[in-house]
Amino acid sequence: MINLSGKVALVTGGSRGIGRAIAQLFYDAGANVVFTYITSKNEATKIAEKLRQTSTSEVLAIRADCANKEDVRSLVQSIVERFDAIDILVHNAGIWTEGAIDAMEDETWHDTMQTNLNSAFYLCREITPIMKKQKSGRIIFISSTAGQRGEAYHSHYAASKGGIISLTKSLADELGPFGIRTNCVAPGWVRTGMTEEVFSDVAFLQNIEQNNPLRYIPQPEEIAGPVLFLASDLALYINGEVLNVNGGSVLCG
Ligand code: NDP
């Protein structure tokens, strides 16, 4: 039912975790997919090669640091040169680090803001003129439950993800008249490289599972599905929404 044939989708941070699952699902839905990585060149190359065996749509893995505006500019230029369009932006790349507010170094705060939030500004500044010309586009950000309820010892992360929610609402209002829909998905805990270390503490993991109404932590594919829905025409009238994908652990919808 969902068919993205002929569409061009950019997924940031597609070499691992949630972004990888999104890239795969979008490709399976027929889209031409460009995904970025920053350090995982081998993984990115392997994913692209594997995907190419399953469809004739195009898939490109491009190294681009989303926190660097020059990288973002040349990333977008490469996509436009190749496809002359960008229909869907999924800004998924992000980092999650720890720090007590009274012991946090400037660098820790700034790195998180730069990677999780300023990157969204850089991407949208480059991509929205293209979407405006097309008179259509989908922007989907990956926020977090942390952006809604806060997260002790991760205040920088929570602030960056809260910023993503405000950005989603602002752009929904600003860009809606141009046929551009902006939404975000807010996952709770997900099993990825980002959470591998904290989940190696079995007691911690069990506590998280037991406090979730569904009693388990999802794989990245369970986040990718809702992202695909928002990118599809099934979601045409959804704009400025925060889609909670957390198993009911935070009932803020
Ligand atoms: P992972 O750590 O598993 O993967 C992160 C991805 O982002 C990798 O592809 C990585 O590339 C890429 N990346 C990191 N920094 C940059 C950068 N500066 N420029 C470009 N790419 C970058 O993370 P998850 O899959 O778990 O998280 C994906 C998103 O989901 C993030 O925004 C995260 O905040 C959010 N989220 C995750 C949750 C979870 O429990 N996992 C919960 C709620 C939200 P490379 O492989 O090359 O390093």
XYZ file of N, CA and C and ligand atoms in Angstrom:
807
model
N 0.815 -1.209 0.000
C 0.000 0.000 0.000
C 0.858 1.273 0.000
N 1.955 1.232 0.771
C 2.850 2.391 0.750
C 3.870 2.192 -0.361
N 3.876 3.152 -1.284
C 4.777 3.020 -2.424
C 5.518 4.342 -2.624
N 6.811 4.305 -2.422
C 7.613 5.532 -2.563
C 8.427 5.513 -3.858
N 7.980 4.733 -4.827
C 8.713 4.648 -6.101
C 8.919 6.031 -6.702
N 10.132 6.290 -7.134
C 10.453 7.565 -7.777
C 10.790 8.674 -6.793
N 10.515 8.463 -5.521
C 10.838 9.487 -4.512
C 12.316 9.404 -4.131
N 12.822 10.538 -3.703
C 14.214 10.590 -3.243
C 14.203 10.900 -1.750
N 14.762 9.985 -0.981
C 14.754 10.159 0.478
C 16.183 10.273 0.994
N 16.408 11.258 1.843
C 17.697 11.381 2.538
C 17.489 10.979 3.992
N 18.272 10.000 4.432
C 18.212 9.545 5.825
C 19.580 9.805 6.447
N 19.635 10.664 7.446
C 20.932 10.909 8.088
C 21.193 9.832 9.136
N 22.461 9.422 9.225
C 22.818 8.384 10.196
C 22.192 7.051 9.843
N 22.420 6.612 8.602
C 21.788 5.360 8.152
C 22.701 4.152 8.244
N 23.847 4.316 8.853
C 24.797 3.198 8.889
C 24.527 2.219 10.018
N 23.743 2.649 10.990
C 23.487 1.779 12.148
C 22.098 2.077 12.709
N 21.656 1.218 13.611
C 20.499 1.488 14.458
C 19.222 1.867 13.726
N 18.559 2.876 14.257
C 17.245 3.278 13.745
C 17.360 3.779 12.301
N 18.391 4.551 12.008
C 18.570 5.104 10.658
C 18.768 4.015 9.633
N 19.478 2.984 10.022
C 19.694 1.855 9.112
C 18.358 1.177 8.785
N 17.544 0.979 9.817
C 16.228 0.343 9.605
C 15.338 1.226 8.731
N 15.431 2.541 8.917
C 14.623 3.466 8.096
C 15.086 3.399 6.637
N 16.396 3.442 6.431
C 16.926 3.389 5.060
C 16.454 2.116 4.369
N 16.542 1.015 5.093
C 16.128 -0.289 4.516
C 14.639 -0.291 4.157
N 13.816 0.201 5.085
C 12.360 0.181 4.860
C 11.961 1.113 3.706
N 12.582 2.279 3.664
C 12.284 3.217 2.570
C 12.703 2.619 1.229
N 13.832 1.940 1.238
C 14.297 1.317 -0.001
C 13.325 0.200 -0.415
N 12.898 -0.584 0.562
C 11.926 -1.656 0.290
C 10.618 -1.073 -0.255
N 10.292 0.163 0.158
C 9.056 0.811 -0.316
C 9.248 1.462 -1.685
N 10.432 1.321 -2.251
C 10.646 1.767 -3.634
C 11.383 3.077 -3.792
N 11.735 3.732 -2.678
C 12.397 5.047 -2.785
C 13.851 4.903 -3.240
N 14.353 5.947 -3.874
C 15.794 6.094 -4.023
C 16.283 6.633 -2.686
N 17.262 5.968 -2.112
C 17.669 6.337 -0.753
C 19.121 6.796 -0.723
N 19.317 7.964 -0.145
C 20.671 8.426 0.166
C 20.766 8.415 1.677
N 21.758 7.689 2.201
C 21.922 7.737 3.651
C 23.346 8.147 3.995
N 23.462 8.763 5.153
C 24.778 9.261 5.553
C 25.352 8.430 6.692
N 26.656 8.551 6.825
C 27.370 7.982 7.966
C 28.493 8.953 8.269
N 29.148 8.696 9.395
C 30.288 9.558 9.683
C 31.553 8.733 9.930
N 31.428 7.644 10.683
C 32.621 6.817 10.934
C 32.497 5.406 10.338
N 31.264 4.915 10.190
C 31.061 3.497 9.827
C 31.082 3.275 8.315
N 32.225 3.540 7.714
C 32.304 3.436 6.249
C 32.037 2.002 5.768
N 32.663 1.034 6.440
C 32.505 -0.359 5.992
C 31.059 -0.813 6.083
N 30.432 -0.514 7.224
C 29.027 -0.907 7.413
C 28.159 -0.245 6.345
N 28.406 1.050 6.119
C 27.590 1.797 5.150
C 27.734 1.202 3.751
N 28.968 0.868 3.390
C 29.209 0.292 2.061
C 28.489 -1.047 1.936
N 28.589 -1.858 2.987
C 27.935 -3.182 2.947
C 26.418 -3.051 2.844
N 25.851 -2.125 3.598
C 24.387 -1.940 3.561
C 23.964 -1.550 2.142
N 24.683 -0.582 1.570
C 24.322 -0.107 0.223
C 24.419 -1.259 -0.776
N 25.486 -2.053 -0.679
C 25.653 -3.179 -1.624
C 24.532 -4.192 -1.452
N 24.187 -4.480 -0.209
C 23.131 -5.469 0.054
C 21.785 -4.974 -0.496
N 21.503 -3.694 -0.265
C 20.220 -3.153 -0.740
C 20.133 -3.196 -2.267
N 21.250 -2.867 -2.912
C 21.245 -2.824 -4.390
C 20.865 -4.165 -5.004
N 21.082 -5.244 -4.243
C 20.745 -6.571 -4.789
C 19.250 -6.832 -4.786
N 18.486 -5.968 -4.068
C 17.062 -6.285 -3.892
C 16.127 -5.433 -4.744
N 16.650 -4.371 -5.363
C 15.755 -3.507 -6.140
C 16.568 -2.703 -7.150
N 15.867 -2.103 -8.067
C 16.569 -1.289 -9.064
C 16.585 0.187 -8.666
N 15.931 0.532 -7.560
C 16.043 1.911 -7.062
C 17.498 2.168 -6.697
N 17.827 3.440 -6.589
C 19.222 3.747 -6.276
C 19.436 3.878 -4.780
N 20.614 3.517 -4.344
C 20.981 3.750 -2.950
C 22.410 4.270 -2.918
N 22.586 5.367 -2.211
C 23.919 5.968 -2.096
C 24.254 6.156 -0.631
N 25.468 5.765 -0.248
C 25.958 6.024 1.109
C 26.988 7.130 1.010
N 26.737 8.218 1.703
C 27.646 9.374 1.610
C 28.155 9.741 3.004
N 29.467 9.918 3.114
C 30.001 10.371 4.402
C 29.721 11.857 4.558
N 29.002 12.216 5.594
C 28.721 13.633 5.835
C 28.472 13.845 7.321
N 29.211 14.764 7.886
C 28.997 15.119 9.289
C 27.872 16.155 9.330
N 26.741 15.756 9.865
C 25.568 16.653 9.874
C 25.788 17.860 10.772
N 26.778 17.764 11.648
C 27.064 18.883 12.535
C 27.937 19.932 11.856
N 28.328 19.637 10.627
C 29.218 20.532 9.890
C 28.459 21.108 8.695
N 28.277 22.433 8.707
C 27.393 23.012 7.675
C 27.957 22.871 6.266
N 29.297 22.832 6.152
C 29.887 22.648 4.810
C 29.610 21.239 4.301
N 29.728 20.261 5.188
C 29.403 18.870 4.808
C 27.948 18.768 4.360
N 27.075 19.441 5.106
C 25.645 19.382 4.778
C 25.397 20.019 3.408
N 26.079 21.150 3.182
C 25.899 21.842 1.902
C 26.332 20.933 0.747
N 27.493 20.312 0.878
C 27.948 19.491 -0.257
C 27.146 18.196 -0.355
N 26.632 17.691 0.758
C 25.749 16.513 0.708
C 24.512 16.824 -0.138
N 23.903 17.949 0.170
C 22.659 18.315 -0.535
C 22.947 18.582 -2.015
N 24.082 19.236 -2.267
C 24.460 19.480 -3.681
C 24.614 18.170 -4.438
N 25.274 17.190 -3.810
C 25.482 15.895 -4.494
C 24.147 15.234 -4.807
N 23.206 15.339 -3.882
C 21.909 14.684 -4.114
C 21.169 15.375 -5.263
N 21.230 16.698 -5.249
C 20.522 17.442 -6.307
C 21.171 17.175 -7.667
N 22.513 17.127 -7.693
C 23.187 16.826 -8.965
C 22.773 15.458 -9.489
N 22.627 14.502 -8.563
C 22.312 13.132 -8.999
C 20.825 12.955 -9.343
N 19.933 13.535 -8.503
C 18.496 13.226 -8.657
C 17.642 14.438 -9.050
N 18.183 15.628 -8.870
C 17.437 16.855 -9.134
C 16.177 16.965 -8.267
N 16.192 16.365 -7.105
C 15.027 16.422 -6.197
C 15.414 15.875 -4.826
N 14.722 16.362 -3.813
C 14.758 15.698 -2.492
C 13.319 15.737 -1.990
N 12.698 14.589 -1.915
C 11.285 14.529 -1.522
C 11.106 14.350 -0.026
N 12.031 13.613 0.571
C 11.861 13.271 1.990
C 13.192 13.454 2.718
N 13.137 14.168 3.812
C 14.307 14.237 4.705
C 13.934 13.543 6.006
N 14.702 12.534 6.369
C 14.573 11.959 7.718
C 15.868 12.284 8.446
N 15.783 13.215 9.382
C 16.996 13.564 10.133
C 17.021 12.742 11.416
N 17.812 11.697 11.343
C 17.854 10.703 12.415
C 19.171 10.737 13.192
N 20.258 11.183 12.543
C 21.575 11.121 13.185
C 21.544 11.845 14.528
N 22.151 11.242 15.510
C 22.166 11.884 16.824
C 23.149 11.196 17.753
N 23.471 11.901 18.844
C 24.343 11.314 19.872
C 23.684 11.481 21.234
N 24.033 10.589 22.145
C 23.475 10.600 23.500
C 24.628 10.383 24.471
N 24.977 11.432 25.185
C 26.061 11.311 26.157
C 25.535 11.713 27.529
N 26.366 11.470 28.545
C 25.921 11.687 29.915
C 26.657 12.875 30.528
N 26.017 13.547 31.450
C 26.714 14.611 32.157
C 25.816 15.302 33.174
N 26.310 15.390 34.404
C 25.601 16.182 35.414
C 25.735 17.651 35.027
N 24.700 18.424 35.240
C 24.688 19.813 34.767
C 25.833 20.632 35.386
N 26.171 20.315 36.650
C 27.195 21.121 37.322
C 28.621 20.628 37.059
N 28.735 19.577 36.237
C 30.075 19.081 35.921
C 30.291 19.000 34.417
N 29.322 19.513 33.674
C 29.388 19.332 32.218
C 30.353 20.331 31.564
N 31.239 19.785 30.713
C 32.157 20.649 29.957
C 31.378 21.349 28.843
N 31.837 22.524 28.452
C 31.227 23.245 27.317
C 31.133 22.338 26.099
N 32.212 21.596 25.875
C 32.308 20.764 24.672
C 31.182 19.717 24.618
N 30.884 19.152 25.774
C 29.851 18.108 25.827
C 28.504 18.705 25.444
N 28.220 19.871 26.038
C 26.956 20.549 25.718
C 26.906 20.909 24.224
N 27.978 21.545 23.750
C 27.974 22.050 22.373
C 27.943 20.916 21.344
N 28.685 19.834 21.605
C 28.696 18.700 20.655
C 27.286 18.153 20.462
N 26.563 18.042 21.571
C 25.210 17.494 21.498
C 24.285 18.439 20.743
N 24.372 19.719 21.069
C 23.520 20.688 20.360
C 23.858 20.716 18.872
N 25.146 20.661 18.592
C 25.600 20.748 17.204
C 25.111 19.528 16.395
N 25.272 18.356 16.969
C 24.925 17.119 16.240
C 23.419 16.894 16.192
N 22.736 17.167 17.296
C 21.310 16.803 17.358
C 20.375 17.915 16.876
N 20.769 19.171 17.094
C 19.827 20.263 16.811
C 20.315 21.205 15.705
N 21.540 21.703 15.828
C 22.013 22.641 14.802
C 22.057 21.970 13.433
N 22.340 20.684 13.440
C 22.345 19.898 12.193
C 20.996 19.995 11.487
N 19.930 19.982 12.267
C 18.576 20.050 11.692
C 18.389 21.390 10.986
N 18.914 22.440 11.602
C 18.870 23.776 10.979
C 19.660 23.769 9.669
N 20.882 23.241 9.711
C 21.715 23.227 8.490
C 21.009 22.462 7.366
N 20.453 21.303 7.723
C 19.789 20.468 6.702
C 18.574 21.185 6.123
N 17.759 21.751 7.003
C 16.520 22.389 6.525
C 16.831 23.651 5.718
N 17.881 24.365 6.121
C 18.239 25.571 5.368
C 18.618 25.226 3.924
N 19.280 24.098 3.746
C 19.689 23.693 2.391
C 18.558 23.030 1.607
N 17.730 22.270 2.306
C 16.771 21.407 1.602
C 15.430 22.091 1.346
N 15.017 22.987 2.242
C 13.670 23.557 2.049
C 13.536 24.389 0.765
N 14.582 25.089 0.285
C 14.400 25.780 -1.006
C 14.058 24.789 -2.129
N 14.651 23.606 -2.052
C 14.386 22.582 -3.078
C 12.940 22.097 -2.949
N 12.529 21.832 -1.728
C 11.154 21.356 -1.500
C 10.130 22.436 -1.865
N 10.486 23.689 -1.587
C 9.565 24.792 -1.935
C 9.368 24.835 -3.449
N 10.459 24.683 -4.188
C 10.367 24.685 -5.656
C 9.499 23.524 -6.134
N 9.653 22.381 -5.472
C 8.862 21.194 -5.842
C 7.393 21.326 -5.429
N 7.154 22.286 -4.512
C 5.838 22.472 -3.881
C 5.399 21.227 -3.118
N 6.357 20.481 -2.648
C 6.032 19.313 -1.815
C 7.295 18.841 -1.113
N 7.082 18.175 -0.012
C 8.207 17.599 0.714
C 7.760 17.081 2.060
N 8.554 16.173 2.590
C 8.301 15.648 3.937
C 9.577 15.790 4.749
N 9.424 16.363 5.912
C 10.550 16.443 6.840
C 10.144 15.669 8.084
N 10.962 14.700 8.429
C 10.668 13.911 9.632
C 11.930 13.902 10.497
N 11.778 14.425 11.693
C 12.893 14.432 12.635
C 12.722 13.278 13.615
N 13.832 12.813 14.142
C 13.746 11.844 15.244
C 14.056 12.600 16.536
N 13.029 12.742 17.353
C 13.201 13.366 18.669
C 13.387 12.243 19.695
N 12.751 12.370 20.839
C 12.902 11.359 21.895
C 11.914 11.667 23.015
N 11.583 10.655 23.792
C 10.788 10.921 25.003
C 11.526 11.928 25.898
N 12.855 11.893 25.814
C 13.647 12.835 26.629
C 13.316 14.278 26.285
N 12.958 14.522 25.041
C 12.620 15.879 24.609
C 11.270 16.332 25.134
N 10.498 15.396 25.637
C 9.169 15.727 26.151
C 9.143 15.805 27.674
N 9.799 14.849 28.304
C 9.696 14.824 29.778
C 11.013 15.163 30.465
N 12.086 15.411 29.673
C 13.402 15.669 30.265
C 14.098 14.373 30.642
N 15.377 14.475 30.953
C 16.129 13.273 31.338
C 17.295 13.689 32.221
N 17.222 13.282 33.478
C 18.288 13.640 34.418
C 19.627 13.125 33.918
N 20.662 13.906 34.093
C 22.035 13.597 33.672
C 22.205 13.543 32.147
N 21.145 13.919 31.454
C 21.214 14.027 29.990
C 20.486 15.312 29.573
N 20.670 16.365 30.361
C 19.900 17.590 30.118
C 20.222 18.188 28.751
N 21.483 18.052 28.332
C 21.881 18.576 27.017
C 21.147 17.820 25.909
N 21.084 16.504 26.059
C 20.377 15.675 25.071
C 18.888 16.019 25.058
N 18.295 16.077 26.252
C 16.853 16.383 26.348
C 16.553 17.763 25.758
N 17.429 18.721 26.036
C 17.215 20.075 25.493
C 17.302 20.053 23.968
N 18.239 19.279 23.436
C 18.373 19.220 21.966
C 17.138 18.573 21.349
N 16.603 17.559 22.012
C 15.438 16.857 21.454
C 14.143 17.656 21.668
N 14.109 18.433 22.750
C 12.983 19.353 22.938
C 13.012 20.431 21.863
N 14.235 20.865 21.531
C 14.401 21.847 20.454
C 13.889 21.294 19.130
N 14.100 20.024 18.908
C 13.612 19.382 17.672
C 12.081 19.435 17.619
N 11.449 19.257 18.760
C 9.973 19.312 18.783
C 9.489 20.732 18.447
N 10.129 21.734 19.029
C 9.738 23.119 18.708
C 10.009 23.447 17.248
N 11.114 22.930 16.747
C 11.447 23.151 15.334
C 10.394 22.490 14.439
N 9.981 21.298 14.814
C 8.950 20.577 14.048
C 7.687 21.427 13.936
N 7.249 21.959 15.076
C 5.999 22.735 15.077
C 6.156 24.031 14.293
N 7.308 24.677 14.460
C 7.541 25.945 13.747
C 7.567 25.728 12.242
N 8.280 24.687 11.812
C 8.391 24.447 10.370
C 7.075 23.954 9.790
N 6.315 23.225 10.584
C 4.993 22.773 10.098
C 4.153 23.988 9.729
N 4.213 25.000 10.575
C 3.440 26.219 10.356
C 4.022 27.031 9.188
N 5.348 27.158 9.188
C 6.018 27.999 8.176
C 6.001 27.371 6.781
N 6.167 26.064 6.723
C 6.352 25.408 5.423
C 5.096 24.719 4.890
N 4.093 24.556 5.744
C 2.838 23.937 5.295
C 2.267 24.590 4.034
N 2.250 25.930 3.962
C 1.703 26.577 2.762
C 2.451 26.222 1.480
N 3.669 25.679 1.617
C 4.444 25.274 0.431
C 4.274 23.782 0.135
N 3.349 23.152 0.822
C 3.128 21.717 0.574
C 4.148 20.830 1.265
N 4.851 21.414 2.239
C 5.874 20.638 2.960
C 5.328 20.272 4.340
N 5.269 18.982 4.619
C 4.776 18.516 5.927
C 5.970 18.212 6.827
N 5.909 18.712 8.046
C 7.007 18.472 8.997
C 6.458 17.793 10.239
N 7.035 16.671 10.579
C 6.618 15.927 11.770
C 7.842 15.340 12.450
N 7.638 14.834 13.656
C 8.738 14.085 14.265
C 8.219 12.842 14.956
N 9.140 11.897 15.090
C 8.857 10.656 15.811
C 9.669 10.717 17.094
N 9.012 10.400 18.199
C 9.707 10.427 19.490
C 9.762 9.011 20.070
N 10.857 8.311 19.834
C 10.972 6.973 20.404
C 11.286 7.036 21.898
N 10.910 5.944 22.585
C 11.444 5.708 23.935
C 12.722 4.892 23.750
N 13.028 4.046 24.721
C 14.232 3.209 24.600
C 14.134 2.293 23.376
N 15.237 2.161 22.669
C 15.315 1.257 21.503
C 16.646 0.507 21.594
N 16.644 -0.729 21.132
C 17.885 -1.515 21.163
C 18.776 -1.163 19.972
N 19.762 -0.342 20.232
C 20.729 0.037 19.188
C 22.108 0.170 19.844
N 23.078 0.524 19.040
C 24.412 0.764 19.580
C 24.405 1.852 20.653
N 23.478 2.794 20.506
C 23.401 3.909 21.448
C 23.095 3.439 22.874
N 22.316 2.369 22.978
C 21.862 1.921 24.298
C 22.519 0.607 24.741
N 23.399 0.086 23.902
C 24.011 -1.226 24.166
C 24.685 -1.259 25.539
N 25.429 -0.204 25.819
C 26.202 -0.203 27.061
C 25.289 -0.159 28.291
N 24.284 0.713 28.276
C 23.415 0.796 29.467
C 22.602 -0.494 29.629
N 22.256 -1.122 28.505
C 21.475 -2.364 28.599
C 22.337 -3.577 28.945
N 23.650 -3.403 28.968
C 24.487 -4.525 29.420
C 24.320 -4.710 30.937
N 23.752 -3.724 31.590
C 23.376 -3.854 33.007
C 21.986 -4.495 33.042
N 21.968 -5.799 33.331
C 20.731 -6.576 33.198
C 19.630 -6.053 34.129
N 20.002 -5.664 35.330
C 18.995 -5.159 36.278
C 18.354 -3.879 35.733
N 19.176 -3.035 35.133
C 18.674 -1.786 34.547
C 17.704 -2.097 33.403
N 18.128 -3.022 32.550
C 17.305 -3.400 31.396
C 15.952 -3.962 31.862
N 16.017 -4.863 32.847
C 14.767 -5.474 33.326
C 13.838 -4.437 33.932
N 14.418 -3.468 34.610
C 13.624 -2.406 35.212
C 12.901 -1.588 34.127
N 13.628 -1.280 33.055
C 13.019 -0.516 31.943
C 11.902 -1.349 31.313
N 12.189 -2.635 31.107
C 11.177 -3.502 30.468
C 9.925 -3.616 31.337
N 10.132 -3.796 32.618
C 8.985 -3.993 33.520
C 8.154 -2.720 33.668
N 8.774 -1.590 33.454
C 8.030 -0.323 33.576
C 7.362 0.098 32.267
N 7.561 -0.711 31.233
C 6.902 -0.422 29.954
C 5.661 -1.308 29.861
N 4.497 -0.732 29.523
C 3.278 -1.546 29.446
C 3.416 -2.752 28.521
N 4.247 -2.651 27.490
C 4.416 -3.787 26.560
C 5.517 -4.742 27.006
N 6.245 -4.367 28.062
C 7.234 -5.240 28.708
C 8.396 -5.661 27.816
N 8.701 -4.867 26.803
C 9.934 -5.138 26.055
C 10.452 -3.851 25.428
N 11.702 -3.906 25.029
C 12.354 -2.778 24.349
C 12.392 -3.131 22.858
N 11.949 -2.221 21.989
C 11.851 -2.586 20.571
C 13.176 -2.600 19.826
N 13.151 -3.288 18.711
C 14.243 -3.226 17.737
C 14.017 -1.962 16.871
N 15.031 -1.506 16.174
C 14.902 -0.284 15.351
C 13.773 -0.347 14.325
N 13.455 -1.534 13.827
C 12.411 -1.670 12.794
C 11.067 -1.152 13.301
N 10.852 -1.236 14.622
C 9.557 -0.784 15.163
C 9.455 0.744 15.221
N 10.554 1.410 15.029
C 10.540 2.874 14.901
C 10.453 3.242 13.417
N 11.103 2.443 12.584
C 11.149 2.754 11.138
C 9.746 2.745 10.523
N 8.887 1.839 10.974
C 7.533 1.747 10.403
C 6.760 3.057 10.543
N 6.652 3.600 11.739
C 5.971 4.895 11.898
C 6.611 6.026 11.090
N 7.918 5.972 10.905
C 8.580 7.008 10.088
C 8.119 6.868 8.639
N 8.056 5.628 8.172
C 7.591 5.402 6.792
C 6.144 5.887 6.637
N 5.329 5.606 7.635
C 3.932 6.076 7.595
C 3.882 7.597 7.411
N 4.672 8.323 8.197
C 4.664 9.793 8.100
C 5.168 10.285 6.742
N 6.012 9.487 6.105
C 6.540 9.882 4.788
C 5.568 9.545 3.663
N 4.550 8.763 3.988
C 3.656 8.246 2.945
C 2.425 9.133 2.772
N 1.679 8.874 1.726
C 0.452 9.635 1.490
C -0.678 9.235 2.448
N -0.461 8.194 3.242
C -1.443 7.869 4.283
C -1.451 8.958 5.352
N -0.384 9.735 5.399
C -0.243 10.751 6.448
C -0.321 12.169 5.881
N -1.015 12.335 4.759
C -1.028 13.628 4.063
C -1.486 14.802 4.930
N -2.419 14.535 5.847
C -2.970 15.652 6.628
C -2.355 15.739 8.027
N -1.237 15.051 8.209
C -0.534 15.132 9.496
C 0.631 16.105 9.338
N 0.623 17.141 10.138
C 1.641 18.193 10.028
C 1.871 18.788 11.407
N 3.136 18.825 11.828
C 3.460 19.422 13.132
C 3.229 18.474 14.298
N 3.179 17.188 13.994
C 2.818 16.198 15.020
C 4.068 15.549 15.633
N 3.931 15.187 16.892
C 4.965 14.378 17.546
C 4.377 12.986 17.702
N 4.884 12.055 16.934
C 4.360 10.684 16.984
C 5.171 9.895 18.009
N 4.520 9.573 19.118
C 5.204 8.847 20.193
C 5.269 7.365 19.870
N 6.478 6.827 19.912
C 6.647 5.389 19.639
C 7.436 4.826 20.811
N 6.712 4.630 21.904
C 7.417 4.258 23.133
C 6.729 3.139 23.907
N 5.806 2.440 23.242
C 5.144 1.310 23.897
C 4.187 1.727 24.997
N 3.964 3.019 25.131
C 3.078 3.505 26.188
C 3.819 3.849 27.468
N 5.162 3.881 27.391
C 5.924 4.158 28.620
C 5.784 5.608 29.067
N 5.592 6.508 28.102
C 5.360 7.921 28.441
C 4.082 8.323 27.718
N 3.026 8.537 28.483
C 1.709 8.772 27.858
C 1.488 10.268 27.672
N 2.186 10.784 26.654
C 2.138 12.233 26.460
C 1.523 12.607 25.111
N 0.835 11.664 24.472
C 0.273 11.935 23.161
C -1.005 12.751 23.248
P 23.151 4.852 16.940
O 24.195 5.372 17.858
O 22.893 3.394 16.897
O 23.458 5.376 15.447
C 23.704 6.737 15.271
C 23.799 7.033 13.790
O 24.011 8.441 13.631
C 24.968 6.337 13.110
O 24.591 6.030 11.779
C 26.051 7.397 13.130
O 27.000 7.251 12.086
C 25.215 8.642 12.898
N 25.828 9.880 13.347
C 26.216 10.231 14.589
N 26.726 11.462 14.601
C 26.653 11.918 13.330
C 27.016 13.120 12.685
N 27.585 14.149 13.338
N 26.780 13.240 11.360
C 26.219 12.220 10.669
N 25.877 11.057 11.219
C 26.092 10.909 12.535
O 21.830 5.658 17.321
P 20.296 5.226 17.308
O 19.981 4.519 16.064
O 19.963 4.623 18.608
O 19.605 6.674 17.318
C 19.089 7.281 16.139
C 18.283 8.497 16.564
O 17.236 8.089 17.433
C 19.086 9.541 17.332
O 18.693 10.830 16.952
C 18.704 9.269 18.773
O 18.861 10.399 19.582
C 17.253 8.859 18.614
N 16.738 8.070 19.718
C 17.312 6.869 20.049
C 16.813 6.145 21.111
C 17.404 4.835 21.535
O 17.001 4.330 22.601
N 18.307 4.243 20.790
C 15.681 6.649 21.904
C 15.127 7.903 21.436
C 15.657 8.579 20.382
P 28.294 6.262 12.238
O 27.760 4.864 12.235
O 29.105 6.519 11.028
O 28.952 6.618 13.524
